[in-house]
Short mmCIF file of C-alpha atoms in Angstrom, two decimals:
data_model
loop_
_atom_site.label_atom_id
_atom_site.label_comp_id
_atom_site.label_asym_id
_atom_site.label_seq_id
_atom_site.Cartn_x
_atom_site.Cartn_y
_atom_site.Cartn_z
CA MET O 1 83.53 120.62 197.53
CA LYS O 2 82.51 117.62 198.05
CA LEU O 3 79.96 117.40 194.50
CA SER O 4 82.90 119.93 192.60
CA LEU O 5 85.50 117.33 193.88
CA LYS O 6 83.29 114.01 192.06
CA GLY O 7 82.34 116.14 189.66
CA PHE O 8 85.86 116.72 188.90
CA GLY O 9 86.79 112.92 188.81
CA LEU O 10 84.00 112.26 187.00
CA LEU O 11 85.07 114.74 184.03
CA LEU O 12 88.90 113.43 184.02
CA LEU O 13 87.60 109.97 184.27
CA LEU O 14 85.92 110.90 180.53
CA VAL O 15 89.25 112.15 179.48
CA LEU O 16 90.97 109.17 180.10
CA LEU O 17 89.15 106.82 179.20
CA ALA O 18 88.40 109.21 174.97
CA LEU O 19 92.46 109.10 175.74
CA CYS O 20 92.54 105.24 175.38
CA SER O 21 90.25 105.58 172.93
CA THR O 22 92.31 107.35 170.56
CA ILE O 23 95.95 105.55 171.12
CA ASP O 24 93.61 101.95 169.90
CA VAL O 25 92.58 103.55 166.72
CA CYS O 26 95.93 104.71 166.23
CA ASP O 27 97.96 101.50 166.79
CA GLY O 28 95.08 99.18 165.04
CA ALA O 29 96.25 101.52 162.09
CA ARG O 30 99.56 100.78 162.19
CA ARG O 31 99.60 96.97 162.80
CA GLY O 32 97.50 97.24 159.90
CA LYS O 33 98.33 94.83 155.78
CA HIS O 34 95.72 95.93 153.80
CA TRP O 35 95.53 100.12 154.35
CA ARG O 36 95.04 102.06 151.93
CA PRO O 37 93.90 105.74 150.42
CA ARG O 38 90.49 105.75 149.63
CA SER O 39 90.57 105.49 145.70
CA SER O 40 87.53 105.61 142.93
CA PRO O 41 87.10 102.51 140.42
CA SER O 42 88.49 104.09 137.99
CA SER O 43 91.75 104.67 138.81
CA SER O 44 92.18 101.43 140.42
CA LEU O 45 90.87 99.66 137.17
CA LEU O 46 93.92 101.55 134.99
CA LYS O 47 96.47 100.54 137.98
CA ARG O 48 95.18 97.41 137.09
CA LYS O 49 95.65 97.10 133.37
CA GLY O 50 98.69 98.43 133.37
CA LYS O 51 100.60 95.35 135.51
CA THR O 52 98.81 92.92 132.54
CA LYS O 53 101.77 94.35 130.13
CA LYS O 54 105.38 94.45 131.13
CA GLY O 55 107.20 97.68 130.50
CA SER O 56 103.74 99.12 129.08
CA SER O 57 101.99 100.52 132.22
CA HIS O 58 102.58 104.30 130.96
CA ARG O 59 102.05 103.90 127.47
CA GLN O 60 99.40 104.32 124.93
CA HIS O 61 97.70 101.06 123.66
CA GLY O 62 95.79 101.06 120.79
CA GLY O 63 94.78 104.37 119.73
CA SER O 64 95.26 106.30 123.51
CA ARG O 65 97.98 109.15 123.16
CA PRO O 66 101.01 108.62 125.29
CA SER O 67 101.52 110.52 127.96
CA PRO O 68 102.94 114.19 127.45
CA LYS O 69 105.42 113.35 129.88
CA GLN O 70 107.58 111.46 128.57
CA PRO O 71 109.30 112.08 125.88
CA VAL O 72 110.28 109.24 122.15
CA SER O 73 112.87 107.00 122.10
CA PRO O 74 114.99 108.28 119.00
CA PRO O 75 115.28 105.06 116.98
CA PRO O 76 119.15 103.48 117.67
CA GLY O 77 121.98 103.75 115.96
CA PRO O 78 124.09 101.63 113.39
CA GLY O 79 125.28 100.20 115.73
CA VAL O 80 122.70 99.03 117.75
CA GLY O 81 121.93 95.07 117.92
CA LYS O 82 119.65 93.31 118.91
CA GLY O 83 120.11 92.79 122.38
CA TYR O 84 119.72 96.46 123.07
CA GLN O 85 116.23 97.25 124.06
CA MET O 86 114.15 100.21 123.37
CA PRO O 87 112.56 101.72 126.43
CA TYR O 88 109.15 101.60 124.22
CA GLN O 89 109.04 98.12 123.34
CA PRO O 90 105.49 97.31 121.84
CA GLY O 91 104.48 93.95 121.36
CA PRO O 92 103.02 92.85 118.44
CA ASN O 93 99.64 94.21 117.39
CA ALA O 94 101.05 97.82 118.44
CA PRO O 95 102.57 100.97 116.95
CA ALA O 96 105.90 100.36 115.76
CA GLY O 97 106.43 103.12 118.37
CA PRO O 98 104.22 106.82 119.70
CA SER O 99 102.10 107.88 116.44
CA PRO O 100 104.06 111.13 116.17
CA GLN O 101 102.10 113.48 113.19
CA PRO O 102 103.46 112.39 110.26
CA SER O 103 105.40 115.07 108.94
CA PRO O 104 104.97 117.06 105.55
CA ALA O 105 108.07 115.91 103.79
CA LYS O 106 107.82 112.66 104.03
CA GLY O 107 104.69 113.07 102.22
CA ASN O 108 103.21 109.30 102.61
CA GLY O 109 103.75 108.98 106.84
CA HIS O 110 105.59 106.46 107.25
CA PRO O 111 108.38 106.15 109.74
CA SER O 112 112.03 107.04 108.01
CA PRO O 113 114.00 103.75 107.22
CA LYS O 114 117.09 104.92 107.19
CA PRO O 115 118.02 103.64 111.06
CA PRO O 116 115.97 99.57 111.18
CA PRO O 117 113.71 99.64 114.14
CA PRO O 118 114.94 96.79 117.24
CA SER O 119 114.17 93.42 117.49
CA CYS O 120 110.88 91.82 118.15
CA GLY O 121 111.97 88.05 118.64
CA LYS O 122 111.53 85.55 116.21
CA GLY O 123 107.64 85.49 115.24
CA ASN O 124 106.72 88.94 116.29
CA GLN O 125 109.27 90.69 113.96
CA PRO O 126 107.22 93.27 112.17
CA PRO O 127 108.31 93.27 107.95
CA PRO O 128 111.63 95.02 108.08
CA PRO O 129 112.25 98.16 105.93
CA PRO O 130 112.61 97.75 101.89
CA PRO O 131 115.88 97.91 100.26
CA PRO O 132 116.62 101.25 98.70
CA ALA O 133 114.12 101.78 95.82
CA THR O 134 114.63 104.83 93.41
CA SER O 135 110.43 105.48 93.18
CA GLU O 136 111.73 106.65 97.02
CA GLY O 137 114.18 109.57 95.49
CA ALA O 138 113.53 112.44 93.21
CA VAL O 139 111.95 111.70 89.78
CA PHE O 140 112.77 113.41 86.97
CA ASN O 141 110.00 113.64 84.03
CA VAL O 142 111.10 114.75 81.15
CA VAL O 143 107.35 116.74 80.35
CA ASP O 144 108.67 118.69 83.01
CA PHE O 145 111.27 119.48 80.79
CA GLY O 146 109.39 120.90 78.00
CA ALA O 147 109.70 117.17 76.40
CA LYS O 148 106.36 117.78 74.18
CA GLY O 149 106.01 113.79 73.21
CA HIS O 150 103.91 114.04 70.47
CA GLY O 151 106.52 112.71 67.88
CA VAL O 152 107.48 115.50 65.88
CA SER O 153 108.91 118.90 67.34
CA ASP O 154 113.05 117.69 69.04
CA ASP O 155 112.60 117.28 72.69
CA THR O 156 116.37 116.37 72.47
CA LYS O 157 117.53 119.31 74.80
CA ALA O 158 114.64 118.29 77.16
CA PHE O 159 116.27 115.09 78.07
CA GLN O 160 119.34 116.26 77.95
CA ALA O 161 118.33 119.10 81.11
CA ALA O 162 116.19 116.61 82.60
CA TRP O 163 119.54 113.91 82.21
CA ALA O 164 121.52 116.96 83.96
CA ALA O 165 119.08 117.10 87.30
CA ALA O 166 119.45 113.19 88.25
CA CYS O 167 123.04 112.45 87.87
CA SER O 168 123.66 115.73 90.09
CA LYS O 169 121.69 114.31 92.40
CA GLN O 170 121.87 112.71 95.65
CA GLY O 171 120.26 109.41 96.37
CA ALA O 172 119.51 106.82 93.67
CA SER O 173 116.83 109.33 90.91
CA THR O 174 114.82 108.49 88.17
CA VAL O 175 114.33 110.44 84.68
CA LEU O 176 111.04 108.99 83.87
CA VAL O 177 109.99 108.55 80.05
CA PRO O 178 106.06 108.94 80.69
CA SER O 179 104.40 106.09 79.04
CA GLU O 180 101.57 106.78 75.53
CA LEU O 181 103.80 109.24 74.65
CA GLU O 182 106.51 109.05 72.02
CA PHE O 183 109.73 111.75 71.94
CA LEU O 184 111.26 112.32 69.14
CA VAL O 185 115.08 112.84 70.41
CA GLY O 186 118.55 112.88 68.48
CA PRO O 187 122.42 111.28 68.98
CA ILE O 188 122.30 112.61 72.60
CA SER O 189 124.86 111.62 75.31
CA PHE O 190 124.34 110.40 78.92
CA SER O 191 127.00 111.34 80.67
CA GLY O 192 129.88 110.25 83.67
CA PRO O 193 131.71 109.92 85.71
CA TYR O 194 129.74 112.72 87.59
CA CYS O 195 126.65 111.20 88.49
CA LYS O 196 125.59 109.95 91.23
CA PRO O 197 125.57 106.38 91.39
CA ASN O 198 122.14 103.67 90.35
CA ILE O 199 119.96 105.95 89.00
CA LEU O 200 116.72 104.55 86.76
CA PHE O 201 116.02 105.91 83.63
CA GLN O 202 112.44 104.29 83.81
CA LEU O 203 111.44 104.10 79.74
CA GLU O 204 107.27 104.10 79.08
CA GLY O 205 107.08 105.89 76.47
CA THR O 206 108.50 105.42 73.08
CA ILE O 207 111.96 107.54 71.75
CA LEU O 208 112.04 107.62 68.15
CA ALA O 209 115.69 108.20 66.22
CA PRO O 210 114.93 111.76 64.11
CA THR O 211 114.87 110.45 59.61
CA ASN O 212 116.98 113.06 58.90
CA ALA O 213 120.41 113.27 58.21
CA LYS O 214 121.42 116.49 58.96
CA ALA O 215 120.31 115.39 61.96
CA TRP O 216 122.58 112.94 62.79
CA GLY O 217 125.71 114.72 61.48
CA SER O 218 129.50 112.45 60.63
CA GLY O 219 130.68 110.70 62.33
CA LEU O 220 128.89 109.90 64.94
CA LEU O 221 128.25 105.79 65.99
CA GLN O 222 125.86 105.46 68.53
CA TRP O 223 122.32 107.40 68.61
CA LEU O 224 121.27 106.76 72.79
CA GLU O 225 125.07 106.55 74.27
CA PHE O 226 125.24 106.51 77.98
CA THR O 227 129.17 106.59 79.78
CA LYS O 228 130.54 105.50 82.42
CA LEU O 229 128.09 105.03 85.00
CA ASN O 230 128.02 102.84 87.71
CA GLY O 231 124.51 100.78 88.68
CA LEU O 232 122.94 102.42 85.90
CA SER O 233 119.57 100.70 84.95
CA ILE O 234 117.02 101.40 82.09
CA GLN O 235 113.43 98.99 82.56
CA GLY O 236 110.28 99.59 81.83
CA SER O 237 108.08 98.50 79.38
CA GLY O 238 108.60 101.09 76.78
CA THR O 239 110.59 101.00 73.35
CA ILE O 240 113.52 102.89 71.51
CA ASN O 241 112.48 103.01 67.76
CA GLY O 242 115.22 103.36 65.50
CA ARG O 243 113.29 104.37 62.30
CA GLY O 244 116.95 102.78 60.41
CA GLN O 245 113.97 101.82 57.12
CA GLN O 246 115.94 103.82 54.85
CA TRP O 247 119.27 103.28 56.31
CA TRP O 248 118.95 99.80 55.45
CA THR O 249 119.36 100.22 51.43
CA TYR O 250 122.19 102.31 51.99
CA SER O 251 124.69 99.89 54.40
CA ASP O 252 127.19 97.91 53.32
CA PRO O 253 126.58 94.66 53.19
CA ASN O 254 130.10 94.11 53.36
CA ASP O 255 131.00 96.44 55.97
CA ASP O 256 131.92 94.59 59.78
CA GLU O 257 133.43 97.05 61.41
CA ASP O 258 132.10 99.85 64.25
CA ASP O 259 128.01 100.02 63.44
CA ASP O 260 125.30 102.87 63.95
CA THR O 261 124.08 101.89 67.50
CA ALA O 262 120.42 102.19 68.66
CA LEU O 263 121.13 102.28 72.22
CA ARG O 264 125.15 102.19 73.55
CA PHE O 265 126.89 101.98 77.30
CA TYR O 266 130.14 102.75 77.56
CA GLY O 267 132.90 102.16 80.10
CA SER O 268 130.16 101.45 82.59
CA SER O 269 129.76 99.34 85.89
CA ASN O 270 126.60 97.33 86.92
CA VAL O 271 124.59 98.03 84.24
CA VAL O 272 120.90 96.53 83.91
CA VAL O 273 118.76 96.10 80.98
CA ALA O 274 115.69 95.26 81.32
CA GLY O 275 111.80 95.12 80.62
CA ILE O 276 112.00 97.29 76.94
CA THR O 277 111.36 97.05 73.77
CA ILE O 278 114.50 98.08 70.67
CA VAL O 279 113.13 98.68 66.97
CA ASN O 280 114.27 98.92 64.07
CA SER O 281 117.83 100.21 64.72
CA SER O 282 119.84 101.29 61.74
CA GLN O 283 122.49 98.83 62.05
CA CYS O 284 124.14 97.60 65.81
CA HIS O 285 120.66 97.74 68.66
CA LEU O 286 121.96 96.95 71.65
CA LYS O 287 126.36 97.64 72.23
CA PHE O 288 128.42 97.04 75.40
CA ASP O 289 131.88 99.00 75.64
CA ASN O 290 134.63 98.25 77.96
CA CYS O 291 131.27 97.50 80.99
CA GLN O 292 131.49 95.44 84.21
CA GLY O 293 128.73 93.86 85.75
CA VAL O 294 125.71 93.65 83.07
CA LEU O 295 122.03 92.51 83.54
CA VAL O 296 120.22 92.02 80.29
CA HIS O 297 116.90 90.90 80.68
CA ASP O 298 112.74 89.94 79.41
CA LEU O 299 114.28 92.21 76.80
CA THR O 300 113.35 92.59 73.51
CA ILE O 301 114.75 93.22 69.42
CA SER O 302 113.44 93.17 66.62
CA SER O 303 114.22 93.95 62.81
CA PRO O 304 113.29 92.66 59.83
CA GLU O 305 115.38 89.61 58.47
CA ASN O 306 116.84 91.78 55.95
CA SER O 307 117.68 94.51 57.55
CA LEU O 308 122.13 94.61 57.16
CA ASN O 309 123.52 94.29 59.58
CA THR O 310 121.54 94.87 62.84
CA ASP O 311 122.87 92.81 65.39
CA GLY O 312 120.39 92.03 68.43
CA ILE O 313 123.34 92.71 71.62
CA HIS O 314 126.68 92.89 70.72
CA LEU O 315 129.53 92.96 73.44
CA GLN O 316 133.21 94.00 72.84
CA ASN O 317 135.54 94.43 76.05
CA SER O 318 133.15 93.50 78.73
CA LYS O 319 133.08 90.65 80.95
CA ASP O 320 130.73 89.06 83.49
CA VAL O 321 127.96 89.47 82.25
CA SER O 322 125.06 87.99 81.68
CA ILE O 323 121.85 87.67 79.49
CA HIS O 324 118.61 85.40 79.44
CA HIS O 325 114.95 85.72 79.04
CA THR O 326 115.19 87.62 75.85
CA ASN O 327 113.89 87.53 72.46
CA LEU O 328 116.10 88.32 69.83
CA ALA O 329 114.99 88.77 65.65
CA CYS O 330 117.21 91.09 63.65
CA GLY O 331 119.05 90.91 60.12
CA ASP O 332 122.81 89.95 61.71
CA ASP O 333 124.11 87.91 65.02
CA CYS O 334 121.31 88.08 68.15
CA ILE O 335 124.77 87.91 70.01
CA SER O 336 127.80 89.66 68.66
CA ILE O 337 130.19 88.39 71.48
CA GLN O 338 133.99 90.07 70.12
CA THR O 339 137.34 90.79 71.86
CA GLY O 340 138.05 90.92 75.00
CA CYS O 341 135.06 89.61 76.19
CA ASN O 342 135.40 86.80 79.44
CA ASN O 343 133.20 86.01 81.84
CA ILE O 344 129.98 85.87 79.16
CA TYR O 345 126.45 83.61 80.49
CA ILE O 346 123.27 83.47 77.78
CA HIS O 347 120.03 81.46 78.85
CA ASN O 348 116.77 81.10 78.00
CA VAL O 349 117.29 83.36 74.49
CA ASN O 350 115.07 83.33 70.59
CA CYS O 351 116.92 83.89 68.33
CA GLY O 352 115.11 84.11 65.00
CA PRO O 353 115.47 85.39 62.27
CA GLY O 354 118.96 86.60 62.27
CA HIS O 355 122.69 84.61 61.90
CA GLY O 356 122.41 82.90 65.31
CA ILE O 357 124.40 83.73 68.37
CA SER O 358 128.89 84.51 67.75
CA ILE O 359 131.46 84.47 68.90
CA GLY O 360 133.90 86.76 66.33
CA GLY O 361 134.80 87.81 63.83
CA LEU O 362 138.14 88.09 65.59
CA GLY O 363 141.57 88.93 64.69
CA ARG O 364 140.67 90.97 61.86
CA ASP O 365 143.20 93.20 59.86
CA ASN O 366 145.48 90.62 61.87
CA THR O 367 144.45 92.35 65.18
CA LYS O 368 145.16 90.37 68.24
CA ALA O 369 141.26 88.89 69.58
CA CYS O 370 140.63 87.04 73.00
CA VAL O 371 137.18 85.32 74.19
CA SER O 372 136.97 83.11 77.67
CA ASN O 373 134.75 81.52 79.65
CA VAL O 374 131.43 81.83 77.80
CA THR O 375 127.99 79.55 78.46
CA VAL O 376 125.35 79.36 75.89
CA ARG O 377 122.56 77.62 76.38
CA ASP O 378 118.63 76.50 76.53
CA VAL O 379 118.57 78.88 73.77
CA ASN O 380 116.08 78.24 70.71
CA MET O 381 116.37 79.44 67.63
CA PHE O 382 114.53 79.50 64.35
CA ARG O 383 115.47 80.12 60.55
CA THR O 384 119.09 81.27 61.67
CA MET O 385 121.65 81.55 59.39
CA THR O 386 124.22 79.18 61.85
CA GLY O 387 122.52 78.38 64.68
CA VAL O 388 126.68 78.79 67.46
CA ARG O 389 129.01 79.29 65.97
CA ILE O 390 133.62 80.61 65.91
CA LYS O 391 134.95 83.36 63.51
CA THR O 392 137.86 84.57 63.68
CA TRP O 393 140.21 86.26 60.67
CA GLN O 394 142.95 84.71 59.45
CA GLY O 395 146.17 87.21 59.72
CA GLY O 396 145.55 87.70 63.18
CA ILE O 397 146.67 86.09 66.92
CA GLY O 398 144.82 85.49 70.76
CA LEU O 399 142.45 82.98 71.78
CA VAL O 400 139.16 81.72 72.47
CA GLN O 401 139.61 78.93 75.13
CA ASP O 402 136.73 77.75 77.25
CA VAL O 403 132.92 77.99 74.95
CA ARG O 404 130.12 76.20 75.85
CA PHE O 405 127.53 75.35 74.25
CA SER O 406 124.07 73.42 75.72
CA ASN O 407 120.81 72.56 75.39
CA ILE O 408 119.89 74.19 72.08
CA GLN O 409 117.46 73.30 69.71
CA VAL O 410 117.24 74.34 66.61
CA SER O 411 114.77 74.84 63.78
CA GLU O 412 115.55 74.94 59.48
CA VAL O 413 118.98 76.12 60.77
CA GLN O 414 121.32 76.65 57.24
CA THR O 415 124.29 75.83 59.75
CA PRO O 416 123.85 75.02 63.53
CA ILE O 417 127.32 74.21 64.32
CA MET O 418 130.04 76.33 63.01
CA ILE O 419 134.14 77.40 63.03
CA ASP O 420 135.48 79.30 61.30
CA GLN O 421 139.37 80.41 60.64
CA PHE O 422 138.76 81.70 57.18
CA TYR O 423 135.65 84.06 57.69
CA CYS O 424 135.86 86.93 55.69
CA ASP O 425 133.03 89.13 54.31
CA LYS O 426 134.14 90.54 51.68
CA ARG O 427 134.97 89.19 47.95
CA THR O 428 138.29 87.95 48.22
CA CYS O 429 140.21 88.07 51.81
CA THR O 430 143.97 87.15 51.41
CA ASN O 431 145.85 83.88 53.11
CA GLN O 432 147.30 84.42 55.91
CA THR O 433 149.19 81.90 58.44
CA SER O 434 149.38 82.91 61.66
CA ALA O 435 145.16 83.35 63.22
CA VAL O 436 143.22 83.88 66.34
CA GLU O 437 143.73 80.02 68.33
CA VAL O 438 140.85 78.17 69.39
CA SER O 439 140.68 75.63 72.16
CA GLY O 440 138.78 73.83 74.35
CA VAL O 441 134.39 74.04 72.89
CA GLN O 442 131.72 72.26 74.17
CA TYR O 443 128.85 70.99 72.43
CA GLU O 444 125.99 69.74 74.32
CA ASN O 445 122.62 68.61 73.34
CA ILE O 446 122.41 70.50 70.07
CA ARG O 447 119.00 69.69 68.46
CA GLY O 448 117.26 69.49 65.80
CA THR O 449 117.06 70.42 62.05
CA PHE O 450 119.59 72.41 60.03
CA THR O 451 118.61 73.00 56.39
CA ILE O 452 123.11 72.73 54.10
CA LYS O 453 125.70 71.50 56.72
CA PRO O 454 125.05 70.42 60.40
CA VAL O 455 128.59 70.66 60.96
CA HIS O 456 131.46 72.76 60.25
CA PHE O 457 135.21 72.83 61.49
CA ALA O 458 137.12 75.18 59.28
CA CYS O 459 139.86 75.28 61.51
CA SER O 460 143.46 77.13 60.43
CA ASP O 461 146.95 74.93 59.18
CA SER O 462 148.69 76.52 61.40
CA SER O 463 146.42 76.57 64.58
CA PRO O 464 144.05 73.86 64.24
CA CYS O 465 141.34 74.01 66.17
CA SER O 466 142.02 71.05 69.21
CA GLY O 467 139.82 70.09 72.57
CA ILE O 468 136.24 70.36 70.69
CA THR O 469 134.07 67.54 72.15
CA LEU O 470 130.33 66.79 71.47
CA THR O 471 127.65 64.89 73.33
CA GLY O 472 124.27 64.87 72.51
CA VAL O 473 124.37 66.33 68.88
CA GLN O 474 121.49 64.94 66.64
CA LEU O 475 120.63 67.31 63.90
CA LYS O 476 118.16 65.81 60.80
CA PRO O 477 118.39 67.85 57.80
CA VAL O 478 114.70 69.64 55.90
CA GLN O 479 115.53 69.36 52.12
CA ILE O 480 114.16 73.62 51.57
CA PRO O 481 113.87 74.46 47.39
CA HIS O 482 117.17 75.70 46.31
CA TYR O 483 119.07 74.52 49.13
CA HIS O 484 121.89 71.87 48.62
CA LEU O 485 122.34 69.06 51.33
CA ASN O 486 126.42 69.13 52.89
CA ASN O 487 127.71 65.94 55.06
CA PRO O 488 129.85 67.56 57.77
CA PHE O 489 133.11 69.07 56.88
CA CYS O 490 135.32 68.94 59.33
CA TRP O 491 139.10 70.75 58.50
CA GLN O 492 142.11 70.90 61.16
CA ALA O 493 139.42 69.99 64.30
CA PHE O 494 140.89 67.68 66.88
CA GLY O 495 138.96 66.43 69.80
CA GLU O 496 136.13 63.87 71.09
CA LEU O 497 132.80 61.95 71.06
CA PHE O 498 132.05 61.33 73.87
CA THR O 499 128.62 60.31 72.00
CA PRO O 500 127.38 58.65 68.65
CA THR O 501 126.67 62.23 66.70
CA ILE O 502 123.65 62.42 64.01
CA PRO O 503 124.49 62.56 61.36
CA PRO O 504 128.10 60.87 61.96
CA VAL O 505 130.68 63.48 62.33
CA ALA O 506 133.62 60.77 61.61
CA CYS O 507 135.84 64.05 59.79
CA LEU O 508 137.07 65.13 63.64
CA GLN O 509 140.21 63.74 64.22
CA ILE O 510 139.89 62.30 67.69
CA GLY O 511 142.92 63.24 70.49
CA LYS O 512 144.55 66.79 70.05
CA PRO O 513 147.11 67.71 66.74
CA ALA O 514 150.70 66.80 66.32
CA GLY O 515 152.84 69.52 67.72
CA ASN O 516 150.11 70.33 69.85
CA ASN O 517 152.31 73.83 71.33
CA LEU O 518 148.59 75.86 72.41
CA GLN O 519 149.26 78.22 74.92
CA SER O 520 147.74 79.49 78.35
CA TYR O 521 145.40 82.19 77.69
CA HIS O 522 147.24 84.39 80.13
CA ASP O 523 150.50 83.47 78.05
CA ILE O 524 148.67 85.19 74.72
CA CYS O 525 145.94 87.44 76.23
#
């Protein structure tokens, strides 16, 4: 019994020792500050990488794929400002988003440009999305609509069909005339006003005018016409060839009315013509009528010196017009500015051969004509009939006001400076009392050579020219066979000489005409 009690006591002692040992271990575990379950080295390394870049603990970096559980955040709406932060903001070298597979509809795999990406901070911003470009819109190639492009068969219907498709397409669209092809096109009107805005007419090939008189019908005043459009652009390296040689033979040299025009814009706004070439029009090459917001640049117009009535650019009833870096050679005015024009800016233009840059003729058939705020500067003229000219018919009414001709270089120009209120391109014109008034005309730095007369101011007795100023005018004669040199001529011309002129223009009357009751532009026009 005693042995049994001793054995039981020993057993109990061992049990107690075992229990105490277990309790110490548990207490130590609870008191420990660095205890953690065991983890593999790779798992621990991934977690440490996740903490190195803020906000990137479980997003992809470089080529790693995003977690399938994380949905792609939608782009911010239009009202999101710079202070807004997307749930995921990539670093400067990371992709702009979770790299979804490109949609087949996008074609090139680029993200949709519609919503702007959130700001990445100064210095780390990705390139801004490009402005809407017509190349991203629908392109309508005239060849796809049946045009042959060999210059023999008539492609007019194909051009009409391509235009109709582009006209009705939502968003900016392009009509493409491809390069290295020649398209025979008859008289055609590309019309609005129900066309979508910002159509691009991309001209890379050549458009040929028909030479058969039957194709023109009767009473047509234009060949290619664009009417009642907004945001239209015609650009490219292509050519519009009017093939007008046979028409010049029958053209009336005394015809100063509406001429047949190769390319005409009517009733349109925000028009751009750039890069193209227009040659050998039957008469006027390029015309803007009743347009607002016109930009012409890097244009070439060319026809022979003896091509009758082939104006280069004709402006009428148009305002806010800019023409620059353009080469003009023709058989009439390089640029003609007619009634209803306001805020015209012409610079960096080469003119010649031709008749120079003219305002008018104005007031024909006793009509009212008004032109104001015209600037012509940085122009080269070579062997033109006149340089810078204002011409009005007797019997008209109206006003030409606020005109500036500056930095005009002339070479072998017959008459570089001219105001003619007795303009007449017929054999005889009736003397009449009323006239379109001319006021506020500045001539600055008109220099070079002349072959007939340096200055010609022929103004009306009833409405003398006023406010003419001459500064830095230096014109030297060049003797040309069969040309007779003349001195400056003035009649009823009033103004000021701010610097001495070469030759002296002593005929200009200093001051204002007696009884000068010149009305304002708004009162008259």
